[in-house]
GROMACS .gro file of C-alpha atoms in nm:
model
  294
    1UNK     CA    1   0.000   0.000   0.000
    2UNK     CA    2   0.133   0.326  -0.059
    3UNK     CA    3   0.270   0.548   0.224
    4UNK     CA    4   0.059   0.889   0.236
    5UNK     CA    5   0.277   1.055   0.492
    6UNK     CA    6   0.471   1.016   0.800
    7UNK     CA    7   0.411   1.041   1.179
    8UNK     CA    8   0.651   1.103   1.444
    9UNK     CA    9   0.491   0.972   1.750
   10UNK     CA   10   0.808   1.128   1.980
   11UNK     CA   11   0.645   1.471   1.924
   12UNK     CA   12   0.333   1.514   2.172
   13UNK     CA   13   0.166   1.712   1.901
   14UNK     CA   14   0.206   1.439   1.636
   15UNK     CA   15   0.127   1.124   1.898
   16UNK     CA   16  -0.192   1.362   2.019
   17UNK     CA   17  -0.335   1.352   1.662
   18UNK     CA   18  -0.320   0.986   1.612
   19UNK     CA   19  -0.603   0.988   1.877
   20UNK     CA   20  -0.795   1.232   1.678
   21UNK     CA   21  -0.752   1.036   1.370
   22UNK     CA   22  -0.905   0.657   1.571
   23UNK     CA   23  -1.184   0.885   1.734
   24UNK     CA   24  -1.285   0.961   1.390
   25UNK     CA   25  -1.221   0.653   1.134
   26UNK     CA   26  -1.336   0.481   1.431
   27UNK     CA   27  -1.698   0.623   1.480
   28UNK     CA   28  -1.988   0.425   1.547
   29UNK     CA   29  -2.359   0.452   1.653
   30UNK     CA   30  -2.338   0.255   1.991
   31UNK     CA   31  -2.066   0.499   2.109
   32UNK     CA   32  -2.366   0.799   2.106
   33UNK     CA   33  -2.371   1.100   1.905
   34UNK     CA   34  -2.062   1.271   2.064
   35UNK     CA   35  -1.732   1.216   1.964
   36UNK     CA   36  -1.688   1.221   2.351
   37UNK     CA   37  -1.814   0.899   2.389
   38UNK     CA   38  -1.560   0.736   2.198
   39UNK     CA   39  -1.361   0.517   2.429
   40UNK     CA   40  -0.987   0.637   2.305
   41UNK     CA   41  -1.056   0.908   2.474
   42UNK     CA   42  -0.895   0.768   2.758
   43UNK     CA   43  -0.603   0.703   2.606
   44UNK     CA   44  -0.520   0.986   2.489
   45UNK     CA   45  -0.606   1.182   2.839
   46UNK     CA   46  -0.364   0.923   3.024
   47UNK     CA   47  -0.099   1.080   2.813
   48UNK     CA   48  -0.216   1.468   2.876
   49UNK     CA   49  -0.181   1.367   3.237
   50UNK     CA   50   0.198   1.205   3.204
   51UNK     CA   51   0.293   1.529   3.004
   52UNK     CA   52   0.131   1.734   3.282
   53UNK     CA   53   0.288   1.592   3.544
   54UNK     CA   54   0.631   1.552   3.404
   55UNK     CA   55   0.661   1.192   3.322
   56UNK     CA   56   0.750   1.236   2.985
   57UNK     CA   57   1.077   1.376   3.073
   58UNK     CA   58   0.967   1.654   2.785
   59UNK     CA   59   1.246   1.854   2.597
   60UNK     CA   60   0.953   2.122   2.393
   61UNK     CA   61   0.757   1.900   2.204
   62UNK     CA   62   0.960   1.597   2.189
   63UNK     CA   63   0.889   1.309   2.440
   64UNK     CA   64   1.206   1.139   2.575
   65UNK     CA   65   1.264   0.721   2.461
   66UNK     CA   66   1.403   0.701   2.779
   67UNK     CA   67   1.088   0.778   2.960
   68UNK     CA   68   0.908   0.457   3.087
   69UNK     CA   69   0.546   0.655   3.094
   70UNK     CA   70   0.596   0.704   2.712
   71UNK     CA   71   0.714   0.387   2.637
   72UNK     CA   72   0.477   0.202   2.746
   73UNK     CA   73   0.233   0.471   2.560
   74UNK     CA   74   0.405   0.408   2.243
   75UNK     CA   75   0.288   0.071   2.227
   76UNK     CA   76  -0.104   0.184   2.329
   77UNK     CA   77  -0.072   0.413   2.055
   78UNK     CA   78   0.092   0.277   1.792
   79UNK     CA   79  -0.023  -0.065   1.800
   80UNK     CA   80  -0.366   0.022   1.747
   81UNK     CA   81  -0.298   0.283   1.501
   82UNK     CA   82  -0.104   0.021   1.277
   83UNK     CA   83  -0.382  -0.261   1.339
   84UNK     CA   84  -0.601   0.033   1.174
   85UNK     CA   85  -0.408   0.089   0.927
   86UNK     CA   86  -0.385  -0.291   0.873
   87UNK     CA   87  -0.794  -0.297   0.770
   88UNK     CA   88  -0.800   0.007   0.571
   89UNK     CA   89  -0.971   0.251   0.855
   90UNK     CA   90  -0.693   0.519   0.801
   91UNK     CA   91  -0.439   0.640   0.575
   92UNK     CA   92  -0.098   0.456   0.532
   93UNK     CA   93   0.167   0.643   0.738
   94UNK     CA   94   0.526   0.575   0.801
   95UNK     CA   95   0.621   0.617   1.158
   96UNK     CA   96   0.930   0.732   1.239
   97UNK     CA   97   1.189   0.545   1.511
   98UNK     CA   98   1.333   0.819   1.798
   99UNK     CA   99   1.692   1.001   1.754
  100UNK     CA  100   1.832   0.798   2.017
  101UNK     CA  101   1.717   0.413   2.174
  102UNK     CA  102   1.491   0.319   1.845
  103UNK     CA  103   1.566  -0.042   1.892
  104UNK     CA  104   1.317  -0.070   2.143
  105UNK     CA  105   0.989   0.071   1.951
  106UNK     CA  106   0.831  -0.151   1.615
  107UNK     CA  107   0.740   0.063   1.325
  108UNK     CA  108   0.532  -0.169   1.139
  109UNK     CA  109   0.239  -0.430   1.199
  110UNK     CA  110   0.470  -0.684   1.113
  111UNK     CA  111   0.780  -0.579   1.321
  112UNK     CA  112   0.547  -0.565   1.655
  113UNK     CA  113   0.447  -0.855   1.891
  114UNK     CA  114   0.253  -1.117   1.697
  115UNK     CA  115  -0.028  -1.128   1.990
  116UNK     CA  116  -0.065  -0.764   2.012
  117UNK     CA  117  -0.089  -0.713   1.676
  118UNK     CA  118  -0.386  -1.007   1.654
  119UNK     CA  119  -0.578  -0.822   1.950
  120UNK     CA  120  -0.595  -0.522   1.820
  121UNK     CA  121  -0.648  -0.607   1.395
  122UNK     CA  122  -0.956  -0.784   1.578
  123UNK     CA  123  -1.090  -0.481   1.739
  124UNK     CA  124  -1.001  -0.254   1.404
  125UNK     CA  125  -1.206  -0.550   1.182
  126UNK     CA  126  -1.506  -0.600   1.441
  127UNK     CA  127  -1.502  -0.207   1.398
  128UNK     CA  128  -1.479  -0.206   1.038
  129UNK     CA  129  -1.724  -0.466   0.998
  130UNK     CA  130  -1.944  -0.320   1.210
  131UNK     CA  131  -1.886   0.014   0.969
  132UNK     CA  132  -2.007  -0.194   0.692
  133UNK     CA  133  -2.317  -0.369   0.851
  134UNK     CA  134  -2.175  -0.683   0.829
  135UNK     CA  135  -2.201  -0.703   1.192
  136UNK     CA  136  -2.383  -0.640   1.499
  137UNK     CA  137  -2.213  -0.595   1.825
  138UNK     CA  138  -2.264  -0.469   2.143
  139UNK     CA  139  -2.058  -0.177   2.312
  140UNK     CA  140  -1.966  -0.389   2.594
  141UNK     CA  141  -1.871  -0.649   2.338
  142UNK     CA  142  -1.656  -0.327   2.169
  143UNK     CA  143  -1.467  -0.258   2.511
  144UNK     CA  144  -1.437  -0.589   2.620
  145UNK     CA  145  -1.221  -0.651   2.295
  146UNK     CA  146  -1.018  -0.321   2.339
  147UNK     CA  147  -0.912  -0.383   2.694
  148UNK     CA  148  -0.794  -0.713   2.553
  149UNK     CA  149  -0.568  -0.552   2.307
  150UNK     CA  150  -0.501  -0.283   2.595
  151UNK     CA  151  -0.420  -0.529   2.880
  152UNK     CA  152  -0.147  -0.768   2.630
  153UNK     CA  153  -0.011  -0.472   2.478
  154UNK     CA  154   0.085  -0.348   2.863
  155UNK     CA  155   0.210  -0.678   2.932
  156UNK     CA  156   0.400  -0.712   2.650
  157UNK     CA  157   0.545  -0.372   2.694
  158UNK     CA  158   0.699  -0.421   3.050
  159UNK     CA  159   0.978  -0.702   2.955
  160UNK     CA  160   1.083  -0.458   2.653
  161UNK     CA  161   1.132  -0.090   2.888
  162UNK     CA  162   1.318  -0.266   3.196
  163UNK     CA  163   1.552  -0.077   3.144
  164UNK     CA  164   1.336   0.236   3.125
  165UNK     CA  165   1.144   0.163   3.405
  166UNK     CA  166   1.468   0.132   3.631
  167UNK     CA  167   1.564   0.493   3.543
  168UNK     CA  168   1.270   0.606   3.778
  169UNK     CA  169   1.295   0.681   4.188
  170UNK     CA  170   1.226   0.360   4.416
  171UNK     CA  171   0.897   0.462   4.457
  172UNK     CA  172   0.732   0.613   4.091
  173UNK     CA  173   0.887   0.281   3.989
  174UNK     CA  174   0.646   0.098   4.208
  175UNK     CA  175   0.334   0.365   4.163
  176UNK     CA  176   0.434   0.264   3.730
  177UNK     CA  177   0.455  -0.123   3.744
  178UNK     CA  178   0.124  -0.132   3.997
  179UNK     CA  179  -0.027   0.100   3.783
  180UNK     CA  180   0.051  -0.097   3.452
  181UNK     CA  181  -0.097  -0.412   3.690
  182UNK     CA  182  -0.414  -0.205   3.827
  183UNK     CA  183  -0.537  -0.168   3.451
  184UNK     CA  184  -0.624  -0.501   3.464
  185UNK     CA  185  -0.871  -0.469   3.790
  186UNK     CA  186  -1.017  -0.210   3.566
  187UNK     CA  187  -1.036  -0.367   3.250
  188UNK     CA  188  -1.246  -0.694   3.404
  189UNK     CA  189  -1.523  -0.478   3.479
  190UNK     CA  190  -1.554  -0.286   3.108
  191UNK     CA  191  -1.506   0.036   3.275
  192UNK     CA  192  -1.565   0.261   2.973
  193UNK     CA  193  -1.275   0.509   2.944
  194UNK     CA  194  -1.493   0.778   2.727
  195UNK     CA  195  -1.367   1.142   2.752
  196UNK     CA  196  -1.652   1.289   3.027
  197UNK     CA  197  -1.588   1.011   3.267
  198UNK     CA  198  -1.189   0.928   3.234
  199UNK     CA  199  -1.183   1.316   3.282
  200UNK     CA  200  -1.352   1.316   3.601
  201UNK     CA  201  -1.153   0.975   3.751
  202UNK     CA  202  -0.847   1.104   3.678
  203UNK     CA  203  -0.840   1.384   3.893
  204UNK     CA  204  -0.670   1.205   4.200
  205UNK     CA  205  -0.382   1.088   3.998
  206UNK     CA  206  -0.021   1.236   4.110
  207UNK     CA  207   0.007   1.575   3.951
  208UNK     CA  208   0.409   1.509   3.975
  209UNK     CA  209   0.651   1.270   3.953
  210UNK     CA  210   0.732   1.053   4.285
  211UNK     CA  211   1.050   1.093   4.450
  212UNK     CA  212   1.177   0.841   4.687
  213UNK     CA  213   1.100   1.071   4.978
  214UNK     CA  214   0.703   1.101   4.885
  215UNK     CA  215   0.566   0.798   5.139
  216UNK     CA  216   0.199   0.793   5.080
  217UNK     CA  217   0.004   0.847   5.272
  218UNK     CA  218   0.196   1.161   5.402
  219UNK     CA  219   0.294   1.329   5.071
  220UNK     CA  220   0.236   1.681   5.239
  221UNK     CA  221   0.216   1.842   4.890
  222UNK     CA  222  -0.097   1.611   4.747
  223UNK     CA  223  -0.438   1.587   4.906
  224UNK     CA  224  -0.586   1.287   5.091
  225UNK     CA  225  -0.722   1.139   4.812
  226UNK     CA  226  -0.414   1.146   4.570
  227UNK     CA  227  -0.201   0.990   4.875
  228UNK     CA  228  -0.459   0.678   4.926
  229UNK     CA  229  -0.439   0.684   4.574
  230UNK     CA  230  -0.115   0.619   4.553
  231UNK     CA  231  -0.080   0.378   4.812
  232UNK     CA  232  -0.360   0.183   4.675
  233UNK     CA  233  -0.130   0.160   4.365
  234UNK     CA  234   0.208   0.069   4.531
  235UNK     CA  235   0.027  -0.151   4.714
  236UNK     CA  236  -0.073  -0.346   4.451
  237UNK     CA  237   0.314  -0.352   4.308
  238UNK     CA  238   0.363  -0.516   4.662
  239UNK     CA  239   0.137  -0.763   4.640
  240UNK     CA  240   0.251  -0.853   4.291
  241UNK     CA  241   0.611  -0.879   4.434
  242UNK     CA  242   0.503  -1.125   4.738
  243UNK     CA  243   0.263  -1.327   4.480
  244UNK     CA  244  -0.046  -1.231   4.572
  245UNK     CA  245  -0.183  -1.005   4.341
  246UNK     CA  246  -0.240  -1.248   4.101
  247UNK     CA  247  -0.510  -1.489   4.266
  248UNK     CA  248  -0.672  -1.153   4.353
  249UNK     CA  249  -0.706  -1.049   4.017
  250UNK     CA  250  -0.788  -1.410   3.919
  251UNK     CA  251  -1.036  -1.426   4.142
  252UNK     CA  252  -1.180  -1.064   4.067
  253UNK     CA  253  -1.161  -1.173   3.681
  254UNK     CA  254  -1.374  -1.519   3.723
  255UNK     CA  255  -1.643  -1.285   3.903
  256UNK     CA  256  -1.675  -0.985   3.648
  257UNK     CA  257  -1.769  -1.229   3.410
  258UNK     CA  258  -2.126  -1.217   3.567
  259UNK     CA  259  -2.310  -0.946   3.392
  260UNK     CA  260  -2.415  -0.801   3.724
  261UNK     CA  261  -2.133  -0.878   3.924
  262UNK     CA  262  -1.942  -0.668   3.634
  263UNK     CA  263  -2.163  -0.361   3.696
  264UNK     CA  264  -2.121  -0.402   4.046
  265UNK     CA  265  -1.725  -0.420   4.005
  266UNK     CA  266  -1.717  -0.089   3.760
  267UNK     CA  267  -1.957   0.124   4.044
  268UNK     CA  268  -1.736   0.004   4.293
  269UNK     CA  269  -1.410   0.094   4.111
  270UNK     CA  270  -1.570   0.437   3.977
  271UNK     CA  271  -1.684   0.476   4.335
  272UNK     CA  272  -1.289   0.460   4.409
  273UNK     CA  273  -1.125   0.708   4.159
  274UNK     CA  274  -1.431   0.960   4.216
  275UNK     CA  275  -1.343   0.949   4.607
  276UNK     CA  276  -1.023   0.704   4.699
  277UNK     CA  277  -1.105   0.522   5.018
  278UNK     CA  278  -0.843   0.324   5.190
  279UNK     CA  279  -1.083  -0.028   5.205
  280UNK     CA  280  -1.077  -0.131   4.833
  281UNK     CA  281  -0.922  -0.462   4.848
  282UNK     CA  282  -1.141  -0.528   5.088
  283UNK     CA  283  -1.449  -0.433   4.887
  284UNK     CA  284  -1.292  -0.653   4.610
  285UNK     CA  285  -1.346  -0.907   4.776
  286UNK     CA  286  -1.702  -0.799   4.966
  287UNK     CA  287  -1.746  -0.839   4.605
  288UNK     CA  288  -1.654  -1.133   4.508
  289UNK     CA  289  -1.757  -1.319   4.776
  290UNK     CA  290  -2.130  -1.133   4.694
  291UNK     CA  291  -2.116  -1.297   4.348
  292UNK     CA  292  -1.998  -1.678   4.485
  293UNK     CA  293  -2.294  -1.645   4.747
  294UNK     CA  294  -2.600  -1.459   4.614
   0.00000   0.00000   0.00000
């Protein structure tokens, strides 16, 4: 296919307007009449908030390689955005590597992890074929396969910026990797990351970078909230260090495939990020224990 342009996903402008481009080629009914409802939204506003709070070690418009927060963005931008590309939902660009640790960061569909790639070229197709009236899905069926391609393409991610990540203080390198794992609490419940809403949960997040000094939950520069939120998230690096986390999250995955226990997961968790309270692992599992005994 012939290459229309290129796209230089190290400049926040240019990685901004790849979002702009999915929101659009992307558009469906189900999604509402508002471009706001579109669920990349959420993507997209993660990375306003790294930029805004420094994580993308920013030099003007360019976005440091070395920065694990964009790394790990890379990949939830550009695989997608190739996958789409891959169908025929928007025009054939040629992304360009970074000045300085390219090796790290595919260009193409076929250069990029083989199971990424397949989760996300079967979001862009359900999309496209949905486009076409050749098929009929729901928009929980829509998220449920984007948090799919969301959830490998994190995991796949982590083994390739080790590196990266171990450029960061003690502790923002816990708050990253038990953020990278608490995506996955959120993604079993469908939690729909549409502009309006991911606008209004994010507003606890850490409006800086962590230093090894900042122990939550007596950060005296950050309000009660954004401390519990914080060591709700290391927390969860902990328990994924001692081997825990995972039969929580197993467990918390087996139950969210109830429809109602789902809905009762994503109030919970929206409950959370509107207001962090200190008890949410044990409302987790309030939860889950709710949906084994009805």
């Amino acid at each position: 296919m012939k290459i229309e342009r290129s796209l230089n996903p190290w400049l926040f402008s240019e990685r901004s307007s790849v979002w702009d481009i999915l929101v659009n080629s992307t558009s469906l009914p189900l999604i509402g009449f508002s471009d706001q409802g579109s669920t990349w939204w959420g993507f997209y506003l993660q990375f306003v908030w790294q930029r805004n709070s420094g994580r993308l070690f920013m030099t003007g418009d360019e976005v440091s390689p070395y920065s694990w927060w964009a790394g790990v963005n890379y990949f939830l931008t550009i695989c997608p955005y190739l996958a789409a590309m891959k169908v025929g939902l928007t025009d054939q660009v040629e992304i360009i590597p970074p000045n300085y640790n390219a090796e790290k960061f595919c260009l193409t569909y076929d250069e990029c992890n083989v199971e990424v790639m397949g989760r996300w070229f079967d979001v862009m197709n359900t999309i496209k074929l949905v486009q076409m009236g050749k098929l009929n899905v729901t928009l929980d069926d829509l998220i449920t396969l984007i948090y799919k391609g969301h959830t490998e393409t994190i995991l796949a991610a982590l083994p390739v910026l080790v590196d990266e990540l171990s450029l960061l203080s003690d502790q923002e390198r816990r708050f990253g990797h038990g953020w990278a794992l608490f995506v996955e609490i959120i993604a079993a419940t469908n939690f729909d990351t549409n502009y309006t809403d991911t606008q209004a949960n994010q507003k606890y997040l850490p409006t800086r970078v962590l230093t090894n000094k900042d122990i939550p939950p007596f950060i005296f520069d950050m309000p009660e909230q954004t401390n519990i939120l914080v060591a709700t998230i290391i927390t969860v690096h902990e328990m994924d260090e001692l081997g825990t986390f995972q039969t929580l999250l197993d467990a918390w995955k087996s139950e969210m495939k109830n429809p109602k226990c789902r809905a009762d997961g994503r109030e919970f968790l929206e409950s959370f990020l509107d207001s962090p309270f200190t008890s949410i692992f044990k409302g987790m599992l309030e939860i889950i224990d709710s949906c084994n005994y009805p």
